[in-house]
């Protein structure tokens, strides 16, 4: 497995909220974010948007193969990103990019032994059929509560503009499984336009949605089931 890490400043990383004991320690909320999707759906681009950079490799290989062939973890700390109980708090994102296959039980457990806070399900607007069994796999991996920690990101939304479709029209006309998934995930649906600079233009709204979803779950994690039949 391939692992990477990026962190802007040294901080006291706390798995849970804790009070500030002195001026050298800050409250830090660490969130594990798992990216899921088929090949060329834009997983790495979404990862770059979340960390505000270009560390996840993007692009297309020969014959349309995915650039991401191994699991990769990158971290980014956002100092004083939000306030909680009157105190400035850092947001530390651990973003796990996955190959274009359904994630494996053992690997997810190794990368996130404490669990996953947010599942980001990524689907290309023009290729909605490639993830048709993803929701079933998520339930077998994390259990029936997985949708409470999930949000749906629909990439290549610029195709809608070209087709003259509104976002609501697309969701009404898309495949049954994707329409059902959009209603099921607690984090809602985000449309991302691939024609713009993702980290600069789309990163903050995506991070805000992710943080709000985790807060709604009281920052609890999803644990991989101890026995999974895949």
XYZ file of C-alpha atoms in Angstrom:
230
model
C 0.000 0.000 0.000
C 1.093 3.523 -0.698
C 0.809 6.106 2.040
C 1.399 9.839 2.003
C 0.883 12.591 4.524
C 0.764 16.346 4.485
C 0.395 18.609 7.466
C 0.970 22.366 7.468
C 1.980 22.812 11.115
C 2.828 20.604 14.094
C -0.243 20.306 16.287
C -1.385 18.268 19.236
C -3.648 15.829 17.434
C -6.460 14.669 19.702
C -8.740 11.794 18.811
C -11.513 13.431 20.804
C -12.299 16.909 22.025
C -10.252 17.999 25.022
C -9.760 21.324 26.795
C -6.762 23.505 26.114
C -4.296 22.956 28.931
C -1.803 25.608 27.837
C -1.061 28.019 25.020
C 0.971 25.412 23.123
C -1.960 23.041 22.712
C -5.002 23.555 20.511
C -8.229 21.661 20.116
C -7.974 19.493 17.009
C -10.758 17.490 15.431
C -9.365 14.635 13.319
C -11.728 13.213 10.700
C -11.090 10.106 8.619
C -12.621 10.502 5.166
C -12.925 7.529 2.796
C -13.313 8.235 -0.935
C -15.267 5.650 -2.925
C -16.055 5.353 -6.612
C -15.376 3.639 -9.923
C -12.453 4.373 -12.258
C -12.145 7.878 -13.620
C -15.026 9.128 -11.476
C -12.922 11.918 -9.932
C -11.960 10.433 -6.547
C -8.457 11.929 -6.562
C -9.787 15.317 -7.657
C -12.251 15.310 -4.775
C -9.370 14.377 -2.466
C -7.369 17.323 -3.773
C -10.329 19.609 -3.152
C -10.534 18.443 0.454
C -6.831 18.970 1.203
C -6.595 22.146 -0.897
C -3.742 21.001 -3.127
C -2.711 18.697 -5.936
C -1.012 15.849 -4.058
C -3.401 13.137 -5.220
C -2.397 12.211 -8.752
C -5.090 12.796 -11.349
C -5.449 12.149 -15.066
C -6.088 9.252 -17.416
C -3.809 6.409 -18.380
C -3.827 4.479 -21.638
C -7.166 2.753 -22.345
C -8.842 4.847 -19.658
C -7.305 2.978 -16.728
C -7.390 4.645 -13.340
C -4.339 6.601 -12.162
C -4.966 5.451 -8.579
C -3.923 1.810 -8.256
C -3.182 1.689 -4.502
C -4.660 3.115 -1.331
C -3.190 6.499 -0.465
C -3.623 8.582 2.690
C -2.944 12.321 2.845
C -3.561 14.674 5.758
C -4.141 18.404 5.948
C -4.545 20.589 9.018
C -6.709 23.705 8.826
C -5.795 25.885 11.822
C -8.625 27.642 13.680
C -11.128 26.365 11.132
C -14.198 26.659 13.362
C -15.288 27.509 16.883
C -16.716 25.157 19.467
C -17.854 26.249 22.910
C -16.127 29.571 22.408
C -12.730 28.058 21.502
C -10.892 28.092 18.193
C -10.525 24.559 16.836
C -8.356 23.060 14.111
C -9.736 20.666 11.535
C -7.437 17.803 10.560
C -8.600 15.785 7.554
C -7.181 12.323 6.845
C -8.307 11.598 3.313
C -8.060 8.018 2.038
C -8.123 7.621 -1.733
C -8.981 4.125 -2.939
C -8.441 2.166 -6.161
C -11.479 1.764 -8.445
C -12.566 -1.391 -6.665
C -14.849 -1.863 -3.714
C -12.776 -1.305 -0.533
C -11.462 -4.349 1.275
C -12.327 -5.028 4.890
C -8.796 -5.630 6.167
C -7.231 -2.647 4.402
C -9.868 -0.196 5.638
C -9.391 -1.514 9.173
C -5.599 -1.074 8.922
C -5.852 2.468 7.573
C -8.587 3.558 9.985
C -8.418 1.347 13.095
C -10.525 3.891 14.989
C -13.148 3.932 12.222
C -14.302 6.202 9.399
C -16.115 9.478 10.075
C -17.340 10.268 6.562
C -17.854 8.201 3.418
C -17.714 10.255 0.221
C -19.434 8.350 -2.597
C -18.329 9.747 -5.961
C -20.235 9.156 -9.188
C -19.726 10.614 -12.652
C -22.858 12.259 -13.966
C -22.284 10.771 -17.421
C -21.488 7.252 -16.080
C -24.072 6.596 -13.357
C -24.299 2.837 -13.923
C -20.734 1.930 -12.904
C -21.380 2.087 -9.134
C -24.638 0.174 -9.105
C -23.629 -2.262 -6.331
C -21.706 0.223 -4.190
C -24.485 0.811 -1.666
C -24.917 -2.930 -1.114
C -21.197 -3.328 -0.500
C -21.162 -0.437 1.968
C -23.880 -2.070 4.026
C -22.027 -5.378 4.082
C -18.825 -3.589 5.087
C -20.100 -1.056 7.645
C -23.636 -2.184 8.454
C -27.016 -0.496 7.866
C -25.942 2.771 9.509
C -23.415 3.602 6.773
C -25.729 6.045 4.970
C -25.823 8.285 8.070
C -22.103 8.966 7.541
C -22.225 9.314 3.755
C -22.554 12.098 1.232
C -22.881 11.805 -2.531
C -20.660 13.834 -4.864
C -21.674 13.957 -8.522
C -18.724 14.958 -10.685
C -18.484 16.383 -14.216
C -21.487 18.581 -13.520
C -20.391 20.795 -16.415
C -22.078 18.186 -18.651
C -25.405 19.357 -17.257
C -24.794 22.891 -18.476
C -23.956 21.621 -21.926
C -27.134 19.544 -21.973
C -29.228 22.400 -20.618
C -30.317 20.368 -17.578
C -30.914 21.602 -14.046
C -29.548 19.567 -11.151
C -33.060 18.675 -10.012
C -33.932 17.500 -13.534
C -30.909 15.222 -13.596
C -31.778 13.616 -10.250
C -35.349 13.061 -11.411
C -34.221 11.380 -14.650
C -31.177 9.404 -13.520
C -31.007 5.662 -12.805
C -33.183 4.218 -10.046
C -30.261 3.183 -7.812
C -28.622 6.613 -7.956
C -31.882 8.425 -7.313
C -32.511 6.168 -4.312
C -28.944 6.698 -3.053
C -29.311 10.485 -3.297
C -32.364 10.286 -1.020
C -30.754 7.835 1.389
C -27.423 9.499 2.256
C -27.680 11.880 5.193
C -24.979 14.225 3.887
C -26.973 15.096 0.782
C -25.775 15.626 -2.780
C -23.065 17.956 -4.092
C -22.495 18.696 -7.779
C -18.892 19.469 -8.753
C -17.925 21.131 -12.005
C -14.715 19.708 -13.484
C -14.108 22.736 -15.677
C -12.886 24.869 -12.745
C -9.963 24.688 -10.317
C -11.263 22.217 -7.730
C -9.035 22.973 -4.738
C -9.624 26.701 -4.942
C -13.255 26.829 -6.049
C -14.868 23.704 -4.606
C -12.826 22.713 -1.585
C -14.398 24.902 1.083
C -18.074 24.010 0.398
C -17.105 20.355 0.343
C -15.232 20.624 3.645
C -18.135 22.493 5.238
C -20.592 19.792 4.173
C -18.274 17.091 5.462
C -17.771 18.814 8.825
C -21.505 19.421 9.265
C -22.262 15.777 8.520
C -19.705 14.565 11.059
C -21.046 17.002 13.668
C -24.547 15.678 13.045
C -23.205 12.244 14.024
C -21.439 13.752 17.072
C -18.140 12.900 15.331
C -18.644 9.190 15.933
C -17.043 6.719 13.540
C -18.197 3.814 11.434
C -16.358 0.619 12.298
C -15.708 -2.127 9.775
C -17.672 -5.223 10.627
C -15.593 -7.981 12.213
C -17.000 -10.572 9.830
C -18.002 -9.611 6.306
C -19.208 -11.771 3.468
C -18.249 -10.065 0.204
